[in-house]
GROMACS .gro file of C-alpha atoms in nm:
model
  283
    1MET     CA    1   9.940   9.160   6.912
    2GLN     CA    2   9.717   9.396   6.751
    3VAL     CA    3   9.785   9.680   7.012
    4CYS     CA    4  10.175   9.626   6.999
    5ASP     CA    5  10.142   9.631   6.603
    6GLN     CA    6   9.958   9.942   6.619
    7LEU     CA    7  10.153  10.128   6.848
    8ALA     CA    8  10.472  10.049   6.654
    9ALA     CA    9  10.344  10.184   6.330
   10SER     CA   10  10.253  10.451   6.457
   11GLY     CA   11  10.636  10.510   6.603
   12VAL     CA   12  10.550  10.434   6.982
   13THR     CA   13  10.763  10.135   7.160
   14PRO     CA   14  10.540   9.921   7.307
   15VAL     CA   15  10.629   9.768   7.662
   16LEU     CA   16  10.536   9.444   7.812
   17SER     CA   17  10.625   9.285   8.126
   18PRO     CA   18  10.838   9.014   8.096
   19SER     CA   19  10.564   8.739   8.182
   20ASP     CA   20  10.317   8.915   7.962
   21LEU     CA   21  10.585   8.887   7.685
   22ASP     CA   22  10.639   8.517   7.750
   23ASP     CA   23  10.249   8.445   7.721
   24ILE     CA   24  10.234   8.640   7.367
   25SER     CA   25  10.600   8.624   7.221
   26GLY     CA   26  10.514   8.323   6.966
   27ARG     CA   27  10.211   8.551   6.765
   28LEU     CA   28  10.411   8.860   6.762
   29THR     CA   29  10.498   8.969   6.429
   30ASP     CA   30  10.812   9.087   6.505
   31PRO     CA   31  10.928   9.064   6.862
   32SER     CA   32  11.195   9.346   6.839
   33ILE     CA   33  10.966   9.621   6.846
   34ILE     CA   34  10.865   9.516   7.242
   35GLY     CA   35  11.058   9.723   7.527
   36LEU     CA   36  11.076   9.469   7.821
   37LEU     CA   37  10.944   9.658   8.146
   38GLY     CA   38  11.197   9.670   8.413
   39VAL     CA   39  11.460   9.595   8.166
   40ASP     CA   40  11.459   9.848   7.837
   41VAL     CA   41  11.194  10.040   8.000
   42GLN     CA   42  11.129  10.137   8.373
   43THR     CA   43  10.805  10.223   8.460
   44THR     CA   44  10.878  10.625   8.554
   45ASP     CA   45  10.929  10.620   8.156
   46LEU     CA   46  10.584  10.482   8.082
   47GLU     CA   47  10.375  10.772   7.914
   48LEU     CA   48  10.001  10.555   7.926
   49VAL     CA   49   9.932  10.167   8.013
   50ILE     CA   50   9.679  10.058   7.807
   51VAL     CA   51   9.522   9.736   8.009
   52LEU     CA   52   9.381   9.445   7.819
   53GLY     CA   53   9.134   9.265   8.036
   54GLY     CA   54   8.854   9.270   8.296
   55ASP     CA   55   8.884   9.486   8.675
   56GLY     CA   56   9.128   9.215   8.816
   57THR     CA   57   9.342   9.320   8.539
   58ILE     CA   58   9.355   9.691   8.591
   59LEU     CA   59   9.437   9.617   8.963
   60ARG     CA   60   9.744   9.431   8.903
   61ALA     CA   61   9.854   9.683   8.647
   62ALA     CA   62   9.788   9.952   8.926
   63GLU     CA   63   9.999   9.764   9.131
   64ILE     CA   64  10.296   9.756   8.897
   65VAL     CA   65  10.304  10.101   8.841
   66ARG     CA   66  10.217  10.205   9.211
   67GLY     CA   67  10.391  10.563   9.288
   68CYS     CA   68  10.440  10.633   8.921
   69PRO     CA   69  10.171  10.935   8.779
   70VAL     CA   70  10.175  10.713   8.463
   71PRO     CA   71   9.760  10.681   8.378
   72LEU     CA   72   9.589  10.349   8.271
   73LEU     CA   73   9.322  10.298   8.015
   74GLY     CA   74   9.136   9.946   8.035
   75VAL     CA   75   8.983   9.759   7.760
   76ASN     CA   76   8.718   9.554   7.898
   77LEU     CA   77   8.763   9.181   7.780
   78GLY     CA   78   8.600   9.031   8.083
   79HIS     CA   79   8.220   9.080   8.211
   80VAL     CA   80   8.109   9.422   8.384
   81GLY     CA   81   8.461   9.594   8.346
   82PHE     CA   82   8.380   9.875   8.563
   83LEU     CA   83   8.707  10.048   8.568
   84ALA     CA   84   8.745   9.977   8.190
   85GLU     CA   85   8.710  10.263   7.963
   86SER     CA   86   8.624  10.100   7.621
   87GLU     CA   87   8.497   9.746   7.502
   88ARG     CA   88   8.683   9.483   7.304
   89GLU     CA   89   8.538   9.591   6.980
   90ASP     CA   90   8.649   9.958   7.016
   91LEU     CA   91   9.017   9.844   7.074
   92ARG     CA   92   9.159   9.999   6.752
   93ALA     CA   93   8.982  10.329   6.786
   94SER     CA   94   9.104  10.387   7.126
   95VAL     CA   95   9.455  10.342   7.061
   96GLU     CA   96   9.416  10.544   6.777
   97ARG     CA   97   9.291  10.833   7.027
   98VAL     CA   98   9.562  10.730   7.281
   99LEU     CA   99   9.825  10.805   7.004
  100GLY     CA  100   9.635  11.145   6.929
  101GLY     CA  101   9.651  11.264   7.294
  102ASP     CA  102   9.256  11.285   7.301
  103TYR     CA  103   9.198  11.177   7.673
  104LEU     CA  104   9.118  11.319   8.008
  105VAL     CA  105   9.313  11.184   8.308
  106GLU     CA  106   9.079  11.109   8.598
  107GLU     CA  107   9.245  11.057   8.983
  108ARG     CA  108   9.103  10.826   9.167
  109MET     CA  109   9.135  10.771   9.582
  110THR     CA  110   9.328  10.514   9.724
  111LEU     CA  111   9.380  10.385  10.094
  112ASP     CA  112   9.705  10.354  10.306
  113VAL     CA  113   9.660  10.017  10.492
  114VAL     CA  114   9.878   9.983  10.826
  115VAL     CA  115   9.814   9.661  11.070
  116THR     CA  116   9.960   9.643  11.423
  117HIS     CA  117   9.991   9.373  11.657
  118ARG     CA  118  10.094   9.403  12.015
  119SER     CA  119  10.189   9.787  11.900
  120GLU     CA  120  10.413   9.675  11.640
  121VAL     CA  121  10.343   9.714  11.297
  122VAL     CA  122  10.328   9.404  11.098
  123TYR     CA  123  10.216   9.476  10.792
  124GLU     CA  124  10.182   9.800  10.560
  125GLY     CA  125  10.002   9.830  10.178
  126TRP     CA  126   9.738   9.980  10.002
  127ALA     CA  127   9.398   9.978   9.771
  128LEU     CA  128   9.241  10.122   9.520
  129ASN     CA  129   8.892   9.947   9.579
  130GLU     CA  130   8.922   9.837   9.937
  131ALA     CA  131   9.092   9.682  10.253
  132THR     CA  132   8.899   9.383  10.369
  133VAL     CA  133   8.926   9.212  10.686
  134GLU     CA  134   8.784   8.838  10.680
  135LYS     CA  135   8.779   8.528  10.879
  136ALA     CA  136   9.014   8.293  10.773
  137SER     CA  137   8.815   7.973  10.815
  138ARG     CA  138   8.464   7.863  10.707
  139GLU     CA  139   8.361   7.745  11.062
  140ARG     CA  140   8.446   8.036  11.293
  141MET     CA  141   8.345   8.380  11.243
  142ILE     CA  142   8.574   8.695  11.387
  143GLU     CA  143   8.463   8.979  11.643
  144VAL     CA  144   8.561   9.305  11.607
  145VAL     CA  145   8.545   9.617  11.706
  146ILE     CA  146   8.508   9.882  11.435
  147GLU     CA  147   8.620  10.263  11.462
  148VAL     CA  148   8.633  10.590  11.327
  149ASP     CA  149   8.893  10.871  11.458
  150ALA     CA  150   8.994  10.710  11.735
  151ARG     CA  151   8.623  10.648  11.874
  152PRO     CA  152   8.459  10.333  11.873
  153LEU     CA  153   8.126  10.282  11.735
  154SER     CA  154   8.011   9.901  11.771
  155SER     CA  155   8.157   9.561  11.819
  156PHE     CA  156   8.016   9.242  11.654
  157GLY     CA  157   8.062   8.939  11.530
  158CYS     CA  158   8.115   8.881  11.149
  159ASP     CA  159   8.225   8.718  10.849
  160GLY     CA  160   8.420   9.030  10.795
  161VAL     CA  161   8.418   9.399  10.752
  162VAL     CA  162   8.517   9.597  10.422
  163MET     CA  163   8.686   9.960  10.402
  164ALA     CA  164   8.629  10.078  10.097
  165THR     CA  165   8.678  10.384   9.875
  166PRO     CA  166   8.434  10.525   9.634
  167THR     CA  167   8.602  10.349   9.340
  168GLY     CA  168   8.522  10.026   9.549
  169SER     CA  169   8.183  10.109   9.630
  170THR     CA  170   8.074   9.938   9.319
  171ALA     CA  171   8.302   9.605   9.374
  172TYR     CA  172   8.294   9.400   9.685
  173ALA     CA  173   8.133   9.684   9.908
  174PHE     CA  174   7.848   9.685   9.697
  175SER     CA  175   7.837   9.286   9.665
  176ALA     CA  176   7.791   9.313  10.049
  177GLY     CA  177   7.516   9.574  10.026
  178GLY     CA  178   7.694   9.901  10.056
  179PRO     CA  179   7.583  10.197   9.869
  180ILE     CA  180   7.731  10.338   9.568
  181VAL     CA  181   7.944  10.636   9.611
  182TRP     CA  182   8.054  10.867   9.313
  183PRO     CA  183   8.389  10.866   9.233
  184SER     CA  184   8.394  11.253   9.238
  185LEU     CA  185   8.323  11.237   9.595
  186ASP     CA  186   8.618  11.189   9.843
  187ALA     CA  187   8.430  10.965  10.098
  188LEU     CA  188   8.537  10.625  10.301
  189LEU     CA  189   8.320  10.322  10.360
  190PHE     CA  190   8.262  10.093  10.636
  191VAL     CA  191   8.067   9.774  10.527
  192PRO     CA  192   8.020   9.508  10.735
  193LEU     CA  193   7.979   9.140  10.623
  194SER     CA  194   7.707   8.934  10.745
  195PRO     CA  195   7.730   9.070  11.129
  196HIS     CA  196   7.549   8.952  11.412
  197ALA     CA  197   7.427   9.277  11.510
  198LEU     CA  198   7.131   9.487  11.544
  199PHE     CA  199   7.357   9.811  11.405
  200SER     CA  200   7.465   9.671  11.090
  201ARG     CA  201   7.450   9.968  10.841
  202ALA     CA  202   7.712  10.066  10.626
  203LEU     CA  203   7.865  10.375  10.696
  204VAL     CA  204   7.986  10.678  10.437
  205ILE     CA  205   8.245  10.883  10.625
  206GLY     CA  206   8.450  11.158  10.582
  207PRO     CA  207   8.810  11.181  10.343
  208ASP     CA  208   9.013  11.272  10.643
  209SER     CA  209   8.888  11.023  10.888
  210VAL     CA  210   9.092  10.712  10.988
  211LEU     CA  211   8.896  10.382  10.966
  212ALA     CA  212   9.005  10.114  11.234
  213VAL     CA  213   8.927   9.727  11.254
  214GLU     CA  214   9.022   9.578  11.581
  215MET     CA  215   9.002   9.195  11.617
  216LEU     CA  216   8.911   9.142  11.935
  217GLU     CA  217   9.117   8.823  12.142
  218ARG     CA  218   8.784   8.688  12.357
  219THR     CA  219   8.768   8.428  12.049
  220PRO     CA  220   9.045   8.254  11.878
  221GLY     CA  221   8.903   8.306  11.514
  222ALA     CA  222   9.213   8.408  11.310
  223GLY     CA  223   9.150   8.650  11.028
  224VAL     CA  224   9.295   8.748  10.705
  225LEU     CA  225   9.358   9.094  10.538
  226TRP     CA  226   9.276   9.129  10.165
  227CYS     CA  227   9.371   9.456   9.985
  228ASP     CA  228   9.190   9.445   9.624
  229GLY     CA  229   9.147   9.077   9.667
  230ARG     CA  230   9.505   9.092   9.535
  231ARG     CA  231   9.771   9.129   9.885
  232GLY     CA  232   9.665   8.906  10.138
  233PHE     CA  233   9.794   8.897  10.540
  234ASP     CA  234   9.706   8.660  10.789
  235LEU     CA  235   9.585   8.847  11.103
  236PRO     CA  236   9.594   8.675  11.438
  237PRO     CA  237   9.349   8.766  11.690
  238GLY     CA  238   9.443   9.118  11.857
  239SER     CA  239   9.548   9.278  11.556
  240ARG     CA  240   9.444   9.636  11.432
  241ILE     CA  241   9.376   9.750  11.084
  242GLU     CA  242   9.381  10.108  11.020
  243SER     CA  243   9.272  10.261  10.686
  244ARG     CA  244   9.306  10.623  10.556
  245LYS     CA  245   9.336  10.827  10.251
  246SER     CA  246   9.647  10.772  10.077
  247ALA     CA  247   9.818  11.114   9.926
  248VAL     CA  248   9.922  10.863   9.605
  249PRO     CA  249   9.598  10.808   9.382
  250VAL     CA  250   9.551  10.587   9.116
  251ARG     CA  251   9.525  10.768   8.760
  252LEU     CA  252   9.286  10.636   8.471
  253ALA     CA  253   9.267  10.780   8.124
  254ARG     CA  254   8.914  10.872   8.006
  255LEU     CA  255   8.769  10.864   7.646
  256THR     CA  256   8.412  10.964   7.695
  257HIS     CA  257   8.333  11.234   7.934
  258GLY     CA  258   7.964  11.178   8.015
  259PRO     CA  259   7.848  11.147   8.375
  260PHE     CA  260   7.891  10.853   8.618
  261SER     CA  261   7.520  10.768   8.595
  262ASP     CA  262   7.560  10.659   8.225
  263ARG     CA  263   7.823  10.441   8.297
  264LEU     CA  264   7.620  10.286   8.600
  265VAL     CA  265   7.351  10.240   8.337
  266ARG     CA  266   7.535  10.103   8.095
  267LYS     CA  267   7.782   9.841   8.293
  268PHE     CA  268   7.463   9.691   8.495
  269ALA     CA  269   7.232   9.724   8.230
  270LEU     CA  270   7.002   9.916   8.440
  271PRO     CA  271   6.633   9.948   8.312
  272VAL     CA  272   6.590  10.347   8.221
  273GLU     CA  273   6.312  10.258   7.934
  274GLY     CA  274   6.002  10.549   7.934
  275TRP     CA  275   6.281  10.801   8.115
  276ARG     CA  276   6.114  11.155   7.967
  277GLY     CA  277   6.396  11.357   8.117
  278PRO     CA  278   6.374  11.720   8.259
  279VAL     CA  279   6.051  11.924   8.133
  280GLU     CA  280   6.179  12.228   7.932
  281ARG     CA  281   5.962  12.539   8.021
  282HIS     CA  282   5.880  12.779   7.809
  283GLU     CA  283   5.890  13.156   7.899
   0.00000   0.00000   0.00000
């Protein structure tokens, strides 16, 4: 409500989705100031999306405006909120800066994901963080072959495989033991989940490559594909899942201009006490 009132007082029309409006309509000072997304205002008409919540809410917002160049500004109301730009206590100041146009826009790589089964395309999707092939049942692992640029790398049984972007390197891929990749670097990640294999390292691959996971038919284990943990698709044995860099990025509004290392330290509360910094040289 605070954000809606602040925007309206500045002569800007706040816009909400029907479901979000239903959630807060009883607490709005004046519901008539709100534009309804998809009815009064289309996504192509939006100037900026302010997202109140954690990373999951930001992923939902990115899904709603997919294909539109509108940037997203995340205000963290959750825990880590790695994609968020500011915290709850900075909300009013953040909106003031947005109203003044005092922000930068950063583009983040996304993935195009295609599933084929018996040479037929059965699913097409996308992901900002990761596309994950996982076992569908707790009792039975899946057997897969992982592939880069139409060449096989390894075959193993596992709980799943994560194909991630640099943005997703601090999400599911990080939890699975993958490396943290700076978002300024164009790269793709392969991270196996609990693999039964001697060679099971996470891989960092060039942005123009095509990653693929083939589910072997020699075991009856079924799988499921999750894009950003939000959009799922059931995978029968024999499915082939390809991921590649998408031509459509997600645009994030940034209020701070510090290096990614500062964000890493702040979000993960990393210990840096005792750091003295580079030694100054006196000529």
